[in-house]
Coordinates of C-alpha atoms and ligand atoms in Angstrom, one line a residue:
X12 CA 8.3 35.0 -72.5
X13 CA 10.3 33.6 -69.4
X14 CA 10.4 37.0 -67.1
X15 CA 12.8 37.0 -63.9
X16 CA 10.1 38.1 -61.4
X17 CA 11.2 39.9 -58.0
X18 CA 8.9 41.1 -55.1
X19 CA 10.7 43.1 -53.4
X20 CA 8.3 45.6 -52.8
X21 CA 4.9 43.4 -51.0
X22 CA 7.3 41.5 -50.0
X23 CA 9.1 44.4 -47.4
X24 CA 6.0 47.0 -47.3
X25 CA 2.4 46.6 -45.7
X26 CA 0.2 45.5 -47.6
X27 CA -4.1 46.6 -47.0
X28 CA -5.5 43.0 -45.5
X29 CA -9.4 44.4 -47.4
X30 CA -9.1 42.6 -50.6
X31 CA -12.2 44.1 -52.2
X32 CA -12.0 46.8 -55.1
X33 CA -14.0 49.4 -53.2
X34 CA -13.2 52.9 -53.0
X35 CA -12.1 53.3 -49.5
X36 CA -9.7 55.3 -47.2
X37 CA -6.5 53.1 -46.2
X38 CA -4.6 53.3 -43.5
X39 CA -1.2 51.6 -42.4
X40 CA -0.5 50.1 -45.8
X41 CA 1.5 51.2 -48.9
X42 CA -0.7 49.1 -51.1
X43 CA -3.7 47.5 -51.9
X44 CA -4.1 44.4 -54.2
X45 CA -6.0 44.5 -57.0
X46 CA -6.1 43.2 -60.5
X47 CA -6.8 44.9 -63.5
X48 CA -9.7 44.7 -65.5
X49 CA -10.7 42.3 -68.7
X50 CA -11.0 44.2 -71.8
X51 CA -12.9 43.9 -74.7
X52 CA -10.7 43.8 -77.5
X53 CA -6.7 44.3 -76.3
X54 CA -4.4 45.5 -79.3
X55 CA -0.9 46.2 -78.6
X56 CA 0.2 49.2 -81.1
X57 CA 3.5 50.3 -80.3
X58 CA 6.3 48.4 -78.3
X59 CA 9.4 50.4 -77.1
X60 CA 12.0 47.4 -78.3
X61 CA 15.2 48.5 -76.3
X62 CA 12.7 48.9 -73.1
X63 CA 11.9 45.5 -73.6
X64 CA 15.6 44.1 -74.4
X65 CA 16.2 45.8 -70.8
X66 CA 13.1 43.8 -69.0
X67 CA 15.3 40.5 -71.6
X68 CA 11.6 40.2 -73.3
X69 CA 12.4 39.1 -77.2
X70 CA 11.0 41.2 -80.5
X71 CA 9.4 37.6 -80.9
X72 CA 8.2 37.7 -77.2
X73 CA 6.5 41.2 -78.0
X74 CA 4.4 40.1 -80.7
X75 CA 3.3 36.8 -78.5
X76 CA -0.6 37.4 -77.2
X77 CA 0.9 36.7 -73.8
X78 CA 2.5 39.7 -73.8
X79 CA -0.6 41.0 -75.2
X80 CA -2.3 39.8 -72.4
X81 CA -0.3 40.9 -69.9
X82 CA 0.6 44.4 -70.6
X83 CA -2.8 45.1 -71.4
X84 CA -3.6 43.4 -67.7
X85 CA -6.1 40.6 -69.1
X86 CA -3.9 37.8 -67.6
X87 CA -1.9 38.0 -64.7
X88 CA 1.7 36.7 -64.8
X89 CA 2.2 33.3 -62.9
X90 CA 2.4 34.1 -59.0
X91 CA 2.4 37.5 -58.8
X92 CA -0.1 39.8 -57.1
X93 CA -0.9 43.2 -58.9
X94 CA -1.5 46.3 -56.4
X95 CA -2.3 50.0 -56.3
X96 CA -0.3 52.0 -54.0
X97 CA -1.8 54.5 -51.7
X98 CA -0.3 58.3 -51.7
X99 CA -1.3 61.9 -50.8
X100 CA -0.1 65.0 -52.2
X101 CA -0.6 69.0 -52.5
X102 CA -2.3 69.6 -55.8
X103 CA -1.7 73.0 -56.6
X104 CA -0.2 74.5 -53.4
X105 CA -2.9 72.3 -51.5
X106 CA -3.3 69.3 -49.3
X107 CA -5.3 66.9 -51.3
X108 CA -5.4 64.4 -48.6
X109 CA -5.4 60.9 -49.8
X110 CA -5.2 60.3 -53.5
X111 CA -3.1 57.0 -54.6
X112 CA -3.1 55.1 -57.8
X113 CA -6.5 55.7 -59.4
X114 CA -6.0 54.4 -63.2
X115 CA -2.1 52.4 -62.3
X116 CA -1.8 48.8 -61.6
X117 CA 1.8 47.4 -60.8
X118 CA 2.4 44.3 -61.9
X119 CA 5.7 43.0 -60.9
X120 CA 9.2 43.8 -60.7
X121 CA 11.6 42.2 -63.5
X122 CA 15.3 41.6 -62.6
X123 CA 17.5 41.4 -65.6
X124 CA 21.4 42.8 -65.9
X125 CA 21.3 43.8 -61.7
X126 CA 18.3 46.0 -62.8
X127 CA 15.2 45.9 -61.0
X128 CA 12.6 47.2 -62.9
X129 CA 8.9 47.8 -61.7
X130 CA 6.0 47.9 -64.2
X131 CA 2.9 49.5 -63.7
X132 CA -0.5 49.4 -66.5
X133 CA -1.8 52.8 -66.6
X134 CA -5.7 52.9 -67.6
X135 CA -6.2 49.6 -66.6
X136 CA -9.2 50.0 -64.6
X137 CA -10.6 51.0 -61.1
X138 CA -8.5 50.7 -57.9
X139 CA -9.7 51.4 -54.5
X140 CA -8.1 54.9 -54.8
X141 CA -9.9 55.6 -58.3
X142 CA -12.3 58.0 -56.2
X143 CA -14.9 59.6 -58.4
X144 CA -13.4 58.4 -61.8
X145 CA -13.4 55.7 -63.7
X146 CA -9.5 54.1 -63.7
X147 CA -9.0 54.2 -67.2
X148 CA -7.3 56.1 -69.9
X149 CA -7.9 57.7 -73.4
X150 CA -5.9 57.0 -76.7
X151 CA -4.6 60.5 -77.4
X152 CA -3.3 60.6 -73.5
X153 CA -1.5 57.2 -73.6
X154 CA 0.1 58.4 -76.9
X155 CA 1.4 61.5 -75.1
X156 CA 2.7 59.8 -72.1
X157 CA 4.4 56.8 -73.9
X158 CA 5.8 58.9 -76.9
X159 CA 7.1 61.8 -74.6
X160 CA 8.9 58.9 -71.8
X161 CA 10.9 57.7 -74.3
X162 CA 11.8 60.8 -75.5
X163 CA 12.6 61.8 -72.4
X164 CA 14.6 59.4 -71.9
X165 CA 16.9 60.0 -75.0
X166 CA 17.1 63.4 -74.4
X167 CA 19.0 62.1 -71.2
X168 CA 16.0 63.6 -68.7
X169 CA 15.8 61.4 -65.8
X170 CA 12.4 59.7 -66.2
X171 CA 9.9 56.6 -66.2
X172 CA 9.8 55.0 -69.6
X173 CA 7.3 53.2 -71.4
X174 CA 7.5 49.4 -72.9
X175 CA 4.1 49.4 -75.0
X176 CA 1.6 51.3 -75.9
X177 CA -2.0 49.4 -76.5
X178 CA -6.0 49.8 -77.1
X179 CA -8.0 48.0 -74.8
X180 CA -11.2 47.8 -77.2
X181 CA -13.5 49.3 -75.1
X182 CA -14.8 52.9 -75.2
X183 CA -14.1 55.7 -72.3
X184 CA -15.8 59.1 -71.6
X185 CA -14.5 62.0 -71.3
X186 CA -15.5 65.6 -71.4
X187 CA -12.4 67.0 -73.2
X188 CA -13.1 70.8 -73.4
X189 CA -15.0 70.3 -69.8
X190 CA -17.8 71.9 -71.1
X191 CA -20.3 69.2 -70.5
X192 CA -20.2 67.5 -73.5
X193 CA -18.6 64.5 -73.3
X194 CA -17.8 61.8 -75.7
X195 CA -16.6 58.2 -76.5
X196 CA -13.5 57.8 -76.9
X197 CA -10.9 54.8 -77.5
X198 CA -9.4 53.6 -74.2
X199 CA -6.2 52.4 -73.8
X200 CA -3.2 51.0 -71.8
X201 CA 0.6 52.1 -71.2
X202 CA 3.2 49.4 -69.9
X203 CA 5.1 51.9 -68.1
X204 CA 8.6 51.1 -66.5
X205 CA 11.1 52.6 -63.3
X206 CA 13.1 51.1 -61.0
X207 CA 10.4 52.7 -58.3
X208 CA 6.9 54.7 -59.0
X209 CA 7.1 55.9 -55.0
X210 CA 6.4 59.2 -54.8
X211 CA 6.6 62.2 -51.9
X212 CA 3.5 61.8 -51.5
X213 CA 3.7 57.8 -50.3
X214 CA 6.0 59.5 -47.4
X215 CA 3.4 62.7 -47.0
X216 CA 0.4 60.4 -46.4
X217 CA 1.7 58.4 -43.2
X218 CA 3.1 62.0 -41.5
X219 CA -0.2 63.4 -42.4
X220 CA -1.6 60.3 -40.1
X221 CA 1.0 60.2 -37.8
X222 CA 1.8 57.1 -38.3
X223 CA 5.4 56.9 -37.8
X224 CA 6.0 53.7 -38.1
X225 CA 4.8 52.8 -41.3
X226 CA 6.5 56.3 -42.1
X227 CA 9.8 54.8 -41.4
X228 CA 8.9 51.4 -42.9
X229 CA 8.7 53.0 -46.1
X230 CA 11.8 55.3 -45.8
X231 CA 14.1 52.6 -44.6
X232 CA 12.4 50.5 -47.6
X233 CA 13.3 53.0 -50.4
X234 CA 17.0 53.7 -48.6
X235 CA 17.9 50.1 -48.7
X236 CA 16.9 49.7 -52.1
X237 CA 17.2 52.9 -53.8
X238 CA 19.7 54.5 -51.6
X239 CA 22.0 51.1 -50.4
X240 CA 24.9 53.5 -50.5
X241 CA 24.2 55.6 -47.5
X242 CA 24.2 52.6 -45.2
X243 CA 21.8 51.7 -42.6
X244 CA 19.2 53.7 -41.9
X245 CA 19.6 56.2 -38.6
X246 CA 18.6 59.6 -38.7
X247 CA 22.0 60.9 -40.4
X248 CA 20.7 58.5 -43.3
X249 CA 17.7 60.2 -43.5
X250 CA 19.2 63.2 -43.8
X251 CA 21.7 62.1 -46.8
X252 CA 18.5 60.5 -48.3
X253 CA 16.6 63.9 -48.4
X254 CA 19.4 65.9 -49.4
X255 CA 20.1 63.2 -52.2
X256 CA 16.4 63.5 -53.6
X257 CA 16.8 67.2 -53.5
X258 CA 20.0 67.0 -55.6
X259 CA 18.0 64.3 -58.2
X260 CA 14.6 67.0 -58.2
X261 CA 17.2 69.6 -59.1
X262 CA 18.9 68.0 -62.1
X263 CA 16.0 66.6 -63.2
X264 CA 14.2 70.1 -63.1
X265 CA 17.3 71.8 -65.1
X266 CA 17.5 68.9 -68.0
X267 CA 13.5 69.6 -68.2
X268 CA 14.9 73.8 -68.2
X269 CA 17.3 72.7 -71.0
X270 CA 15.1 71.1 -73.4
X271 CA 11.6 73.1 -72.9
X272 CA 9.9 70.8 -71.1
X273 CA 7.2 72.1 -69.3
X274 CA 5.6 68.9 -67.1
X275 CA 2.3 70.8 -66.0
X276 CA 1.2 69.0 -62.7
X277 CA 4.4 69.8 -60.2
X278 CA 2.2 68.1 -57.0
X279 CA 3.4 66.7 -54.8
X280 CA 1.9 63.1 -56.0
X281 CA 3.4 63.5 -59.4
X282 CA 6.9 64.2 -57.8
X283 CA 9.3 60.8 -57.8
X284 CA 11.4 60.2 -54.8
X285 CA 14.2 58.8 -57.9
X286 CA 14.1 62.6 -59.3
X287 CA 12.4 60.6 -62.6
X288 CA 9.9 62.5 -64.5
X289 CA 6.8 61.2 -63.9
X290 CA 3.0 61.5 -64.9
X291 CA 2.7 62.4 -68.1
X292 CA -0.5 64.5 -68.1
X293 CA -1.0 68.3 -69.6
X294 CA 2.7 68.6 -70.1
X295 CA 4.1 70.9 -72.8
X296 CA 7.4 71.6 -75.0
X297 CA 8.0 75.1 -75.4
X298 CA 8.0 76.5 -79.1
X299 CA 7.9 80.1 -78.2
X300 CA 10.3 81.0 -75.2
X301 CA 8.1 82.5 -72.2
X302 CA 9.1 81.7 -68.7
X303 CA 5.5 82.6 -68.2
X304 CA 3.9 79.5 -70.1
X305 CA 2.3 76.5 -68.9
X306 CA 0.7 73.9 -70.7
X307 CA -2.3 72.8 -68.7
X308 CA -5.3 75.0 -68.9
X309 CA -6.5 74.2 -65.4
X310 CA -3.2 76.3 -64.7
X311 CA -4.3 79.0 -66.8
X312 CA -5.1 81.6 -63.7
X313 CA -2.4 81.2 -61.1
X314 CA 0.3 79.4 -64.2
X315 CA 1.8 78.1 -60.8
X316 CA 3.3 75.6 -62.8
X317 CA 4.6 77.4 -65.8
X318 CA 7.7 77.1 -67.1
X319 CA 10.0 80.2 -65.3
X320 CA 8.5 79.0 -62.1
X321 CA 9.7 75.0 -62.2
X322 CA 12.4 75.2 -59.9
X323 CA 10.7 77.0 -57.7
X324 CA 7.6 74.4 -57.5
X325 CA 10.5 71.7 -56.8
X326 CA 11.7 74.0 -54.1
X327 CA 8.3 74.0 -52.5
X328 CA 7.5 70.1 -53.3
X329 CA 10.9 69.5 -50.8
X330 CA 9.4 71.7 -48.6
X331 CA 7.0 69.6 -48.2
X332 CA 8.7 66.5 -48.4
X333 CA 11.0 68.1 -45.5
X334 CA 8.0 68.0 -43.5
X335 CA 7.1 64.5 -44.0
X336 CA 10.1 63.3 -43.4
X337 CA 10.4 65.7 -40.0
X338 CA 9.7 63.1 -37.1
X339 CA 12.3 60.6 -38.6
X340 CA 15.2 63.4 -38.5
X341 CA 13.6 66.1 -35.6
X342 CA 16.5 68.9 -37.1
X343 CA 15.3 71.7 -38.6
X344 CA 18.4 73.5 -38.9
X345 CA 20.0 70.5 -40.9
X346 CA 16.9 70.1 -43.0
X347 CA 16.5 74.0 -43.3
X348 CA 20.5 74.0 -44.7
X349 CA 19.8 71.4 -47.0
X350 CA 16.6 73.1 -48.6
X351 CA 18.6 76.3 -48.8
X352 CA 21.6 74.5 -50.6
X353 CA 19.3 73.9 -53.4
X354 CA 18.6 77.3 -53.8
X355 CA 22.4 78.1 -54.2
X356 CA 22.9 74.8 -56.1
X357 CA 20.5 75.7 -58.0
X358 CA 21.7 79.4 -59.2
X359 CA 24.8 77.9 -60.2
X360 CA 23.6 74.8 -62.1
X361 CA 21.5 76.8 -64.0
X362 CA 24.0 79.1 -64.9
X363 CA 26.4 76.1 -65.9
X364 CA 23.4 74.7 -67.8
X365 CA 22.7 77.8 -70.0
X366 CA 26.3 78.4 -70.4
X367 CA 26.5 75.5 -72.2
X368 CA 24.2 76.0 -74.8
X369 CA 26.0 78.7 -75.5
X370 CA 29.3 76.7 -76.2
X371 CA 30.7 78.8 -72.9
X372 CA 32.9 76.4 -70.9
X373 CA 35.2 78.9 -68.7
X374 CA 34.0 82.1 -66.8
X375 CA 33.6 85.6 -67.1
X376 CA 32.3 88.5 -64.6
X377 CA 30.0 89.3 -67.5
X378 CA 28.1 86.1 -68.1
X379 CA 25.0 86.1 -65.9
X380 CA 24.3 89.7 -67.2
X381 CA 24.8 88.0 -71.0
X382 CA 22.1 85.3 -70.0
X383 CA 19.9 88.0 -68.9
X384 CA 20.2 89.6 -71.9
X385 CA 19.4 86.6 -74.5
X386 CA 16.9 85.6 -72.4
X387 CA 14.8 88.9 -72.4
X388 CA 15.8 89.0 -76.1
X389 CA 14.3 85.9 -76.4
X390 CA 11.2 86.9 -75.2
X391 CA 10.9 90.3 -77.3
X392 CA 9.3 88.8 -79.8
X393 CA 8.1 84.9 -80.5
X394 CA 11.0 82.9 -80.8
X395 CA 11.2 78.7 -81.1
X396 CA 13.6 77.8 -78.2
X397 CA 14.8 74.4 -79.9
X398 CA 15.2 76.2 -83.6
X399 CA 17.1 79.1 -81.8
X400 CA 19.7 77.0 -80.1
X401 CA 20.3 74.5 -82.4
X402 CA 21.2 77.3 -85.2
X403 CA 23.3 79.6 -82.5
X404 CA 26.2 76.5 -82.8
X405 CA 26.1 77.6 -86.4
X406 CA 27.4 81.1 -85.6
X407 CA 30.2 82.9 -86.5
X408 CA 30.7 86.2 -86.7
X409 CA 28.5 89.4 -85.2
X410 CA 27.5 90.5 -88.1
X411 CA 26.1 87.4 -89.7
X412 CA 24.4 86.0 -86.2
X413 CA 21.0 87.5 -87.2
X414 CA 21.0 85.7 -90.1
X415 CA 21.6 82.3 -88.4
X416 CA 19.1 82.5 -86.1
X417 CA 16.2 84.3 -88.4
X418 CA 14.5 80.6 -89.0
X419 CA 13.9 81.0 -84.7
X420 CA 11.1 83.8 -85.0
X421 CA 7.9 83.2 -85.7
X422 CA 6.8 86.6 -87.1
X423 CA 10.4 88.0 -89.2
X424 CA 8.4 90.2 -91.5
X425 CA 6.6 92.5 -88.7
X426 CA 9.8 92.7 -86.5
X427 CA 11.2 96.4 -85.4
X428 CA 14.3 97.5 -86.1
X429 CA 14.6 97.8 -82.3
X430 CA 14.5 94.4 -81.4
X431 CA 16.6 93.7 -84.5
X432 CA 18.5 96.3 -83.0
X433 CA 18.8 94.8 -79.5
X434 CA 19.8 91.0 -80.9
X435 CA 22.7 92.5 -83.2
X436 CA 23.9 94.0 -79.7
X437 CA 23.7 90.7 -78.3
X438 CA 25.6 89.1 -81.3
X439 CA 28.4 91.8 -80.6
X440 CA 28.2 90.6 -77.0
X441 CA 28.3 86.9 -77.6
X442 CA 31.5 87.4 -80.4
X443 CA 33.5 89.1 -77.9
X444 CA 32.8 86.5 -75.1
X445 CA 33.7 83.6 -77.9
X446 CA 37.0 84.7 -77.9
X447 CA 37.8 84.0 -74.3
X448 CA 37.0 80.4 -75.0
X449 CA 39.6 78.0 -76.3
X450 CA 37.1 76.1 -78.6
X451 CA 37.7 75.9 -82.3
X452 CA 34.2 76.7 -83.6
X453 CA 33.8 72.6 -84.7
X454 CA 34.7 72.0 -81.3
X455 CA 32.0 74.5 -80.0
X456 CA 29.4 73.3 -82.2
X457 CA 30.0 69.6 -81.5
X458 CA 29.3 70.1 -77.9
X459 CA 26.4 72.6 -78.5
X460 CA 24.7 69.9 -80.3
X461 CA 25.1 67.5 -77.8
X462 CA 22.7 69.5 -75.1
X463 CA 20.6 71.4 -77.7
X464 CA 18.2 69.0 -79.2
X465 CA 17.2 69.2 -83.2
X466 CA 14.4 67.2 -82.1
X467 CA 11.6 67.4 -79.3
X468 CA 8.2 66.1 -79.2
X469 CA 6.6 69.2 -80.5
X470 CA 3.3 69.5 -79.0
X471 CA 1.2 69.6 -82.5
X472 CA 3.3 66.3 -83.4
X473 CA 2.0 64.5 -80.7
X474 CA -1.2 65.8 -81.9
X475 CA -0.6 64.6 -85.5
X476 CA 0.2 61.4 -84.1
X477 CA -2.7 61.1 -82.2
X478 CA -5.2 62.5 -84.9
X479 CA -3.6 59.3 -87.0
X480 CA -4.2 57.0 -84.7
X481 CA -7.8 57.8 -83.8
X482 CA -7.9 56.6 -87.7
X483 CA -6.6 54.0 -87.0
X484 CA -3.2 54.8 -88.8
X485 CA -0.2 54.1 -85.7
X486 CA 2.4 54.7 -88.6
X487 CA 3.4 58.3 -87.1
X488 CA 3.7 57.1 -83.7
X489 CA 6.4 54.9 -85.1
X490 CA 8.0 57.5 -87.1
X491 CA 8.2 59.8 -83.9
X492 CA 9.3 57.2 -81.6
X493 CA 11.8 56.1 -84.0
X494 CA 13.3 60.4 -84.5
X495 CA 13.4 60.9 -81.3
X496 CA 15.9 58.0 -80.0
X497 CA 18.5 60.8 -81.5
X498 CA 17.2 64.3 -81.0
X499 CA 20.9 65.4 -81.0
X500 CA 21.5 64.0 -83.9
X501 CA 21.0 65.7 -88.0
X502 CA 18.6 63.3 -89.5
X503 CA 17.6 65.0 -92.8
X504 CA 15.1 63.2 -93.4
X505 CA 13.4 64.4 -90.8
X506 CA 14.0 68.4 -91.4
X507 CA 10.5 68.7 -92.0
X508 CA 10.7 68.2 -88.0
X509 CA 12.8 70.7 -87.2
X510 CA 10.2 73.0 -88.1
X511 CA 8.2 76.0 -86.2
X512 CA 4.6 74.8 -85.0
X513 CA 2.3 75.6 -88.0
X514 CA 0.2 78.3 -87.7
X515 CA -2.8 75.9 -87.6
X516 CA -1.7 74.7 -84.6
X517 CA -1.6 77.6 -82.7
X518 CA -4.6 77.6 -80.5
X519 CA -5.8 73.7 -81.1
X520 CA -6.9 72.0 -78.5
X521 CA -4.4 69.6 -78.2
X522 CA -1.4 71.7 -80.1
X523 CA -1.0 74.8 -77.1
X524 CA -3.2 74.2 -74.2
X525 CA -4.6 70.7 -72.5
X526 CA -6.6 69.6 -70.0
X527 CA -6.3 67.0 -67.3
X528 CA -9.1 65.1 -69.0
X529 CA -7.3 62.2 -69.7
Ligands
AMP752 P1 -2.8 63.2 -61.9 O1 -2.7 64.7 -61.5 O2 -3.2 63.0 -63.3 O3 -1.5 62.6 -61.7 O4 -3.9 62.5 -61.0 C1 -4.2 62.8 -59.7 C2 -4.9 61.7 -59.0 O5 -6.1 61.4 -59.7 C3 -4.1 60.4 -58.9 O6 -4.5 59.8 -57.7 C4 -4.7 59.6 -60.0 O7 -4.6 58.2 -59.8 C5 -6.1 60.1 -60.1 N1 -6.8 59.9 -61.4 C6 -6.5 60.6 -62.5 N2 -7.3 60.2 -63.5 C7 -8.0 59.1 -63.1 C8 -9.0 58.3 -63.7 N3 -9.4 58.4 -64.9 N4 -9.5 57.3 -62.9 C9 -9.1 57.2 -61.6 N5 -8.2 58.0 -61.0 C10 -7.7 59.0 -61.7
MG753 MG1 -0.4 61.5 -60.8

């Protein structure tokens, strides 16, 4: 395994001159170097192989014990010089102060096809910004974050993704149900991959210090190399850069609307400055639709980061980011416009975006109040967003669209007649605005497929998968990584897939609600 190794980033940013691995406050540096640590017995159980075609590492490389090695961090890769970068960030609505990569090592950058790629070990050990924890990771979290990445990623979300998936062999604690029990469990290790981890809260740290210097550093860094079409950097750059990572949050926040993706942890250190979903922690697919549901239990009170609220949070994360980025630009009206664009962008993107799950490709006065409609419908009574509008590209006439979308509800037999009542209304709605459109019905249904997934990572799949591999069975992980390279696609061997969450699953841990205890 030959890799084409860049170092772009220690190369151009600060680096802390303390080379100890002590947990410490740094200042005026983006990064710290450390390596990661030994472990006791590394197995690598999954490999993402079109991740690694993309980094030009071979299906023969992937099975070498260097690669072992290295992606599991228990050799370092001739002349380079692993690091933790130092961040802030406003968890939950508040300043956090300095936080940083606790449990993520980078280990280089790979050049291959005028892609530079950056790849970072998560779980692979203590860092001076690990804090009060312990810098490693558990099985069934890895599993979640490297499964869901590449899913992501296929879905077409904007996101990190992962290139392997591995145990380290030694045992990590963690109170799961945080109710002071904790237990062993299996530690392990995911290669992750992006063309930058940098984060708002890289930029938030250094305005929260003042330090405007390293501030700029690190802005003119990620414009050159992230953002080399908007020229050299003067305070019109900035400007075009912050209005281009409002644009990227956006988009990425409506493809995670489109699918049911629910990420969980919207701070500020868990947003990417690429508008690439990152951090794959409590996160959550919809089954039933409820703008009111999040994921993470931790959120269970406020549900500031539940589902409805998601473009909201993003709106509020720029906010922030706005302020960080203040000294560099000192224009509040021109930042102020740009924040309030999204807003605007925003209701219309959305509107495009659910429009075209509905097959609806021109306008109508009426449409917003039809969205409206199907979406407090959809919340009448427990209804699987993915199962709902994958069949609605099936429909065809008003009085049969019931029966298309039955399979959506989780509770048919104890349905009224008035919410029966109120989706036949809908159907009559939805025939009549059909017929402004200029689709054949195969035409409709071919591009309704192509934004309404047949597949997600469901979250008591991940769950099977994870309950598999605790047994040391990795065969599901396979099977799932493998289905969900075409989630738009009919696989019929998969149907069973295509399925409502089991009633089983319904409040285990795991299946509905997770912690951060990862
Ligand atoms: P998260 O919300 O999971 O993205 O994490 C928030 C912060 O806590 C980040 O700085 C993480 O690096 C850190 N963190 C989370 N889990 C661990 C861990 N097991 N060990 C060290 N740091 C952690
Ligand atoms: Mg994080």
């Amino acid at each position: 395994m030959k890799l084409n190794i860049k170092n772009t980033f220690i190369e151009h940013l600060p680096a802390d001159p303390n080379l100890e691995n002590t947990r410490r406050q740094v200042e005026e540096a983006v990064y710290s170097f450390v390596n990661p640590k030994q472990t006791k017995a590394p197995k690598v159980i999954h490999t993402s192989l079109e991740m690694a075609t993309c980094l030009n590492i071979s299906e023969a490389d992937t099975k070498s014990d260097f690669f072992k090695d290295i992606f599991t961090g228990n050799q370092i890769y001739p002349e380079t010089k692993p690091f933790a970068m130092c961040y802030a960030g406003h968890q939950f609505g508040n300043w956090a102060g300095q936080l940083g990569d606790g449990r993520a090592i980078n280990l280089f950058e790979v050049e291959h096809k005028n892609y530079n790629w950056k790849i970072q070990l998560k779980g692979a050990g203590e860092t001076p910004y690990s804090r009060t924890a312990d810098g490693l990771a558990v099985l069934r979290s890895s599993i979640r974050e490297y499964l869901c990445a590449e899913a992501m990623f296929y879905l077409g979300v904007p996101t990190t993704r992962s290139l392997s998936l591995s145990l380290s062999g030694d045992t990590v604690l963690r109170d799961v149900l945080y109710n002071g029990n904790p237990e062993y469990e299996k530690g392990a290790i995911v290669a992750r991959v992006a063309p930058s981890f940098i984060r708002f809260g890289n930029f938030e740290i250094f305005a929260a210090r003042n330090d405007t210097k390293n501030l700029k550093i690190l802005t003119d860094y990620t414009i050159k190399h992230h953002f080399p079409h908007l020229g050299t950097p003067s305070k019109e750059t900035y400007l075009q850069f912050f209005k281009e990572v409002t644009t990227r949050t956006l988009d990425m926040i409506i493809a995670w609307q489109r699918v049911g993706f629910v990420h969980g942890v919207m701070n500020t250190d868990n947003m990417s400055i690429l508008g690439l979903t990152i951090d794959y922690g409590p996160y959550g697919w919809l089954e039933g639709f409820d703008f009111g549901w999040t994921p993470n239990t931790t959120d269970r009170q406020n549900k500031r980061y539940r589902y409805g609220n998601q473009p909201n949070i993003g709106l509020w994360n720029l906010y922030q980011l706005a302020n960080a980025l203040y000294v560099l630009i000192e224009d509040v009206p021109a930042l102020e416009a740009i924040l309030k664009a999204y807003e605007v962008d925003f209701e219309q993107k959305s509107l495009q975006m659910m429009k075209s799950k509905l097959g609806l490709f021109s306008s109508d006065a009426n449409d917003v109040k039809l969205l409206q409609d199907l979406e407090d419908n959809l919340q009448l009574a427990e209804t699987d967003m993915t199962i709902f509008f994958r069949n609605l590209s099936n429909f065809s006439e008003a009085r049969t669209g019931f029966n298309t979308i039955e399979n959506a509800f989780y509770d048919l037999e104890n349905m009224s007649d008035e919410i029966k009542m109120r989706w036949i209304t809908w159907f009559e709605s939805y025939e009549t605005r059909l017929k402004k459109e200029h689709l054949s019905s195969e035409e409709r249904k071919e591009k309704m497929d192509a934004v309404n997934p047949k597949y997600v990572l469901r979250n008591y799949m991940a769950q099977l998968a994870i309950d598999a591999a605790e047994k040391e069975d990795y065969s599901l992980i396979d099977t799932f990584y493998q289905l969900l390279k075409k989630p738009y696609n009919e696989q019929p061997e998969h149907q069973q897939w295509f399925a409502k969450r089991p009633e089983w699953a319904r409040n285990k841990v795991g299946c509905s609600m997770l912690s951060c205890s990862s």
